[in-house]
């Protein structure tokens, strides 16, 4: 595997189902989706039947706490070996250019092997690859149990890079019609269309690597984010699958002293997606407090620091217009309760994002008031309806501007939990490519 440690990736040898396998039955959605809807996974199982499928090699997290967990894990690992023995998987060496069509959106990504030596999920990390939200360490052991002992990995991890000028894939996309098509089919459960193309030409690979290297060239990087060039660069930020990548990292740290650095488990197969891909929309996640004291709103004025002003809004629409109209360095968020709508304006915020400034105060308040519960909700109608119910207090947050996303991680580290959402459940990645993680 030809690796490029300076940009944290390698050209992988991927395994894909051969022509005898029905790709629509082979590909299933990420295991961490529909965790409260076992009926979705029951439909998947019925659809797959006895056909070869990644469904037989993963553990949907809806079953993570079932009593037969160990038997399920053993079955996934046995299936991996069986599929290899029966010749269902065909090897290809190269990147995979992926197009996912869903509705009127097309998402373009690149499947690569990401170097786990360039990744650290711990708070304060300064590595090339960083988590975008805090990693909950308690979530790792059961996931490690699934990966440990497995001979294959299938990625549902999306990793973002910040390339507004199209350095990385610009030339490749102009010539994509010359690429070998590896798969091209409709996904199950009305989840769109998936197409994959092999990138194996050395010049095309070199152009991609040069584009990634350009993004962290010191002068460009310092100018892009208006920061000192002495800081360790951030090239990749987690989009989806943070705990899956953290699991791969934890297992690599566990074995690397015994197996040496030239081991396939040093890498994790991921899909790189440009932050500026037109398909990506960062939807804000709002906060609702239940059984909250209305006096919290007044105490926020003090707790949020100096230069905070509060303005009443006549209705939800006016409040949202005021929040989204904030200009730097000001930050704004809305507050909703049974008495109406208010907008908080922070002229001297402590964090790079409004959600960070608010969440710091809410965390302290919740710790001191255990009777108050918090929920994280999507959608304007939901936050408005819940906020206006007596005893509730809701906070409406602005979305994250793409131009501010990487800088926020550079300046503040991992974002507060539940900061943003990247699409709905059916938008998430489907398993398609495999890679051996044992010699």
mmCIF file of C-alpha atoms in Angstrom, residues 219-426:
data_model
loop_
_atom_site.group_PDB
_atom_site.id
_atom_site.type_symbol
_atom_site.label_atom_id
_atom_site.label_comp_id
_atom_site.label_asym_id
_atom_site.label_seq_id
_atom_site.Cartn_x
_atom_site.Cartn_y
_atom_site.Cartn_z
ATOM 1 C CA UNK A 219 1.351 30.211 3.622
ATOM 2 C CA UNK A 220 -1.963 29.095 2.089
ATOM 3 C CA UNK A 221 -3.131 27.594 5.397
ATOM 4 C CA UNK A 222 -2.258 30.686 7.445
ATOM 5 C CA UNK A 223 -3.995 32.985 4.976
ATOM 6 C CA UNK A 224 -7.046 30.730 4.604
ATOM 7 C CA UNK A 225 -7.818 30.720 8.327
ATOM 8 C CA UNK A 226 -6.166 34.011 9.286
ATOM 9 C CA UNK A 227 -3.986 32.292 11.879
ATOM 10 C CA UNK A 228 -0.335 31.901 12.734
ATOM 11 C CA UNK A 229 1.516 29.526 10.444
ATOM 12 C CA UNK A 230 3.187 27.934 13.475
ATOM 13 C CA UNK A 231 0.096 25.888 14.401
ATOM 14 C CA UNK A 232 -0.090 22.192 13.527
ATOM 15 C CA UNK A 233 -2.321 21.941 10.456
ATOM 16 C CA UNK A 234 -5.777 20.409 10.342
ATOM 17 C CA UNK A 235 -6.409 18.637 7.042
ATOM 18 C CA UNK A 236 -9.284 16.266 7.848
ATOM 19 C CA UNK A 237 -12.268 16.746 10.176
ATOM 20 C CA UNK A 238 -14.754 14.033 11.029
ATOM 21 C CA UNK A 239 -18.140 14.271 9.345
ATOM 22 C CA UNK A 240 -19.906 10.985 10.153
ATOM 23 C CA UNK A 241 -18.632 7.932 12.017
ATOM 24 C CA UNK A 242 -16.515 9.616 14.694
ATOM 25 C CA UNK A 243 -16.808 6.679 17.094
ATOM 26 C CA UNK A 244 -16.118 4.146 14.355
ATOM 27 C CA UNK A 245 -12.831 5.835 13.487
ATOM 28 C CA UNK A 246 -12.024 6.183 17.195
ATOM 29 C CA UNK A 247 -12.617 2.432 17.552
ATOM 30 C CA UNK A 248 -10.164 1.691 14.745
ATOM 31 C CA UNK A 249 -7.625 4.015 16.374
ATOM 32 C CA UNK A 250 -8.034 2.444 19.820
ATOM 33 C CA UNK A 251 -7.466 -1.034 18.403
ATOM 34 C CA UNK A 252 -4.435 0.108 16.434
ATOM 35 C CA UNK A 253 -2.895 1.587 19.583
ATOM 36 C CA UNK A 254 -3.575 -1.710 21.327
ATOM 37 C CA UNK A 255 -1.696 -3.875 18.800
ATOM 38 C CA UNK A 256 0.856 -1.691 17.052
ATOM 39 C CA UNK A 257 3.767 -2.485 19.366
ATOM 40 C CA UNK A 258 3.278 -6.196 18.647
ATOM 41 C CA UNK A 259 2.668 -6.031 14.871
ATOM 42 C CA UNK A 260 4.873 -3.134 13.706
ATOM 43 C CA UNK A 261 4.023 -0.044 11.687
ATOM 44 C CA UNK A 262 3.621 -1.803 8.325
ATOM 45 C CA UNK A 263 0.327 -3.471 9.198
ATOM 46 C CA UNK A 264 -3.028 -2.988 7.453
ATOM 47 C CA UNK A 265 -4.767 -2.184 10.758
ATOM 48 C CA UNK A 266 -2.767 1.065 10.850
ATOM 49 C CA UNK A 267 -5.253 2.387 8.297
ATOM 50 C CA UNK A 268 -9.006 2.781 8.141
ATOM 51 C CA UNK A 269 -10.997 2.907 4.930
ATOM 52 C CA UNK A 270 -12.969 6.174 4.761
ATOM 53 C CA UNK A 271 -14.705 8.376 2.223
ATOM 54 C CA UNK A 272 -13.270 11.872 1.897
ATOM 55 C CA UNK A 273 -15.837 14.554 1.017
ATOM 56 C CA UNK A 274 -15.153 18.186 0.270
ATOM 57 C CA UNK A 275 -16.756 20.428 2.871
ATOM 58 C CA UNK A 276 -17.920 22.593 -0.038
ATOM 59 C CA UNK A 277 -19.644 19.772 -1.914
ATOM 60 C CA UNK A 278 -23.028 21.250 -2.929
ATOM 61 C CA UNK A 279 -24.853 18.271 -1.423
ATOM 62 C CA UNK A 280 -23.630 18.942 2.107
ATOM 63 C CA UNK A 281 -25.906 21.031 4.299
ATOM 64 C CA UNK A 282 -25.062 21.608 7.939
ATOM 65 C CA UNK A 283 -28.376 21.770 9.722
ATOM 66 C CA UNK A 284 -28.367 23.301 13.217
ATOM 67 C CA UNK A 285 -29.456 21.285 16.228
ATOM 68 C CA UNK A 286 -31.477 23.309 18.725
ATOM 69 C CA UNK A 287 -31.793 22.877 22.505
ATOM 70 C CA UNK A 288 -34.919 22.434 24.638
ATOM 71 C CA UNK A 289 -34.865 22.471 28.452
ATOM 72 C CA UNK A 290 -37.699 20.830 30.359
ATOM 73 C CA UNK A 291 -38.721 21.895 33.871
ATOM 74 C CA UNK A 292 -36.510 24.969 33.556
ATOM 75 C CA UNK A 293 -36.732 28.071 35.738
ATOM 76 C CA UNK A 294 -37.614 31.144 33.611
ATOM 77 C CA UNK A 295 -35.062 33.059 35.703
ATOM 78 C CA UNK A 296 -32.378 31.241 33.696
ATOM 79 C CA UNK A 297 -32.843 33.770 30.908
ATOM 80 C CA UNK A 298 -31.802 36.628 33.153
ATOM 81 C CA UNK A 299 -28.858 34.734 34.616
ATOM 82 C CA UNK A 300 -27.640 34.020 31.090
ATOM 83 C CA UNK A 301 -27.044 37.732 30.664
ATOM 84 C CA UNK A 302 -24.360 37.498 33.349
ATOM 85 C CA UNK A 303 -23.022 34.022 32.632
ATOM 86 C CA UNK A 304 -22.397 34.645 28.943
ATOM 87 C CA UNK A 305 -19.821 37.295 29.723
ATOM 88 C CA UNK A 306 -19.539 40.987 28.945
ATOM 89 C CA UNK A 307 -21.411 42.945 26.283
ATOM 90 C CA UNK A 308 -24.576 40.818 26.135
ATOM 91 C CA UNK A 309 -27.811 42.431 25.010
ATOM 92 C CA UNK A 310 -31.287 40.884 24.930
ATOM 93 C CA UNK A 311 -33.946 42.028 22.451
ATOM 94 C CA UNK A 312 -37.584 40.980 22.348
ATOM 95 C CA UNK A 313 -38.953 39.644 19.060
ATOM 96 C CA UNK A 314 -42.601 39.809 18.025
ATOM 97 C CA UNK A 315 -42.760 36.272 16.658
ATOM 98 C CA UNK A 316 -40.700 33.233 15.673
ATOM 99 C CA UNK A 317 -40.006 34.566 12.184
ATOM 100 C CA UNK A 318 -38.646 37.876 13.442
ATOM 101 C CA UNK A 319 -36.487 36.051 15.988
ATOM 102 C CA UNK A 320 -34.937 33.782 13.356
ATOM 103 C CA UNK A 321 -34.303 36.726 11.019
ATOM 104 C CA UNK A 322 -32.441 38.530 13.790
ATOM 105 C CA UNK A 323 -30.396 35.442 14.708
ATOM 106 C CA UNK A 324 -29.323 34.621 11.170
ATOM 107 C CA UNK A 325 -28.527 38.279 10.460
ATOM 108 C CA UNK A 326 -25.722 38.481 13.036
ATOM 109 C CA UNK A 327 -22.434 39.848 11.746
ATOM 110 C CA UNK A 328 -19.006 38.945 13.115
ATOM 111 C CA UNK A 329 -17.704 39.276 15.742
ATOM 112 C CA UNK A 330 -21.239 39.236 17.163
ATOM 113 C CA UNK A 331 -23.019 35.951 17.841
ATOM 114 C CA UNK A 332 -26.763 35.538 18.293
ATOM 115 C CA UNK A 333 -29.181 32.837 19.363
ATOM 116 C CA UNK A 334 -32.901 32.857 20.067
ATOM 117 C CA UNK A 335 -34.730 31.976 23.272
ATOM 118 C CA UNK A 336 -38.323 30.733 23.307
ATOM 119 C CA UNK A 337 -40.671 30.200 26.245
ATOM 120 C CA UNK A 338 -44.355 30.585 27.037
ATOM 121 C CA UNK A 339 -43.908 34.369 27.360
ATOM 122 C CA UNK A 340 -42.515 34.875 23.868
ATOM 123 C CA UNK A 341 -39.299 35.265 21.920
ATOM 124 C CA UNK A 342 -35.978 36.915 22.688
ATOM 125 C CA UNK A 343 -32.654 37.276 20.888
ATOM 126 C CA UNK A 344 -29.342 37.222 22.747
ATOM 127 C CA UNK A 345 -26.527 39.186 21.129
ATOM 128 C CA UNK A 346 -22.946 38.462 22.252
ATOM 129 C CA UNK A 347 -20.553 41.208 21.210
ATOM 130 C CA UNK A 348 -17.556 39.577 22.906
ATOM 131 C CA UNK A 349 -18.173 35.798 22.638
ATOM 132 C CA UNK A 350 -15.893 33.310 24.363
ATOM 133 C CA UNK A 351 -16.093 30.730 21.586
ATOM 134 C CA UNK A 352 -15.923 30.785 17.815
ATOM 135 C CA UNK A 353 -19.544 29.599 17.462
ATOM 136 C CA UNK A 354 -22.760 30.639 19.183
ATOM 137 C CA UNK A 355 -23.490 27.012 20.088
ATOM 138 C CA UNK A 356 -20.174 26.824 21.964
ATOM 139 C CA UNK A 357 -20.861 30.000 23.907
ATOM 140 C CA UNK A 358 -24.346 28.786 24.902
ATOM 141 C CA UNK A 359 -23.516 25.124 25.594
ATOM 142 C CA UNK A 360 -20.788 26.021 28.090
ATOM 143 C CA UNK A 361 -23.352 27.882 30.203
ATOM 144 C CA UNK A 362 -26.050 25.229 29.776
ATOM 145 C CA UNK A 363 -23.695 22.441 30.871
ATOM 146 C CA UNK A 364 -22.947 24.286 34.110
ATOM 147 C CA UNK A 365 -26.648 25.004 34.684
ATOM 148 C CA UNK A 366 -27.667 21.387 34.100
ATOM 149 C CA UNK A 367 -24.993 20.150 36.469
ATOM 150 C CA UNK A 368 -26.338 22.403 39.236
ATOM 151 C CA UNK A 369 -29.994 21.629 38.440
ATOM 152 C CA UNK A 370 -30.389 17.872 37.910
ATOM 153 C CA UNK A 371 -34.171 18.183 37.784
ATOM 154 C CA UNK A 372 -33.841 19.989 34.448
ATOM 155 C CA UNK A 373 -33.610 17.790 31.361
ATOM 156 C CA UNK A 374 -32.312 18.729 27.927
ATOM 157 C CA UNK A 375 -33.165 17.468 24.463
ATOM 158 C CA UNK A 376 -31.553 18.222 21.119
ATOM 159 C CA UNK A 377 -34.061 18.792 18.339
ATOM 160 C CA UNK A 378 -34.076 19.415 14.588
ATOM 161 C CA UNK A 379 -36.429 21.674 12.695
ATOM 162 C CA UNK A 380 -37.913 25.127 13.255
ATOM 163 C CA UNK A 381 -41.433 23.877 13.900
ATOM 164 C CA UNK A 382 -40.281 21.466 16.631
ATOM 165 C CA UNK A 383 -38.163 23.944 18.580
ATOM 166 C CA UNK A 384 -40.926 26.577 18.363
ATOM 167 C CA UNK A 385 -43.681 24.215 19.508
ATOM 168 C CA UNK A 386 -41.714 22.727 22.392
ATOM 169 C CA UNK A 387 -40.309 26.065 23.505
ATOM 170 C CA UNK A 388 -43.758 27.625 23.892
ATOM 171 C CA UNK A 389 -45.051 24.865 26.165
ATOM 172 C CA UNK A 390 -45.285 25.945 29.839
ATOM 173 C CA UNK A 391 -42.262 24.866 31.856
ATOM 174 C CA UNK A 392 -40.037 24.585 28.793
ATOM 175 C CA UNK A 393 -37.284 26.832 27.519
ATOM 176 C CA UNK A 394 -35.877 26.431 24.009
ATOM 177 C CA UNK A 395 -32.867 27.897 22.273
ATOM 178 C CA UNK A 396 -32.786 28.471 18.531
ATOM 179 C CA UNK A 397 -29.272 28.292 17.083
ATOM 180 C CA UNK A 398 -27.916 29.439 13.732
ATOM 181 C CA UNK A 399 -26.355 26.993 11.306
ATOM 182 C CA UNK A 400 -22.606 26.713 10.849
ATOM 183 C CA UNK A 401 -21.175 28.543 7.861
ATOM 184 C CA UNK A 402 -18.905 26.248 5.874
ATOM 185 C CA UNK A 403 -16.181 28.900 5.785
ATOM 186 C CA UNK A 404 -16.163 28.912 9.596
ATOM 187 C CA UNK A 405 -16.295 25.162 10.216
ATOM 188 C CA UNK A 406 -12.607 24.251 10.087
ATOM 189 C CA UNK A 407 -11.520 27.460 11.783
ATOM 190 C CA UNK A 408 -13.825 26.690 14.708
ATOM 191 C CA UNK A 409 -12.126 23.327 15.208
ATOM 192 C CA UNK A 410 -8.681 24.896 14.837
ATOM 193 C CA UNK A 411 -9.458 27.616 17.392
ATOM 194 C CA UNK A 412 -11.760 25.834 19.878
ATOM 195 C CA UNK A 413 -11.036 22.138 19.336
ATOM 196 C CA UNK A 414 -13.886 19.639 19.039
ATOM 197 C CA UNK A 415 -17.276 21.287 18.717
ATOM 198 C CA UNK A 416 -19.911 20.967 21.446
ATOM 199 C CA UNK A 417 -21.948 17.798 21.153
ATOM 200 C CA UNK A 418 -24.976 17.968 18.905
ATOM 201 C CA UNK A 419 -23.699 21.028 17.062
ATOM 202 C CA UNK A 420 -24.753 20.062 13.560
ATOM 203 C CA UNK A 421 -26.442 17.383 11.499
ATOM 204 C CA UNK A 422 -25.350 16.267 8.036
ATOM 205 C CA UNK A 423 -28.561 15.175 6.385
ATOM 206 C CA UNK A 424 -31.173 12.615 7.323
ATOM 207 C CA UNK A 425 -30.826 8.902 8.039
ATOM 208 C CA UNK A 426 -31.376 7.800 4.433
#
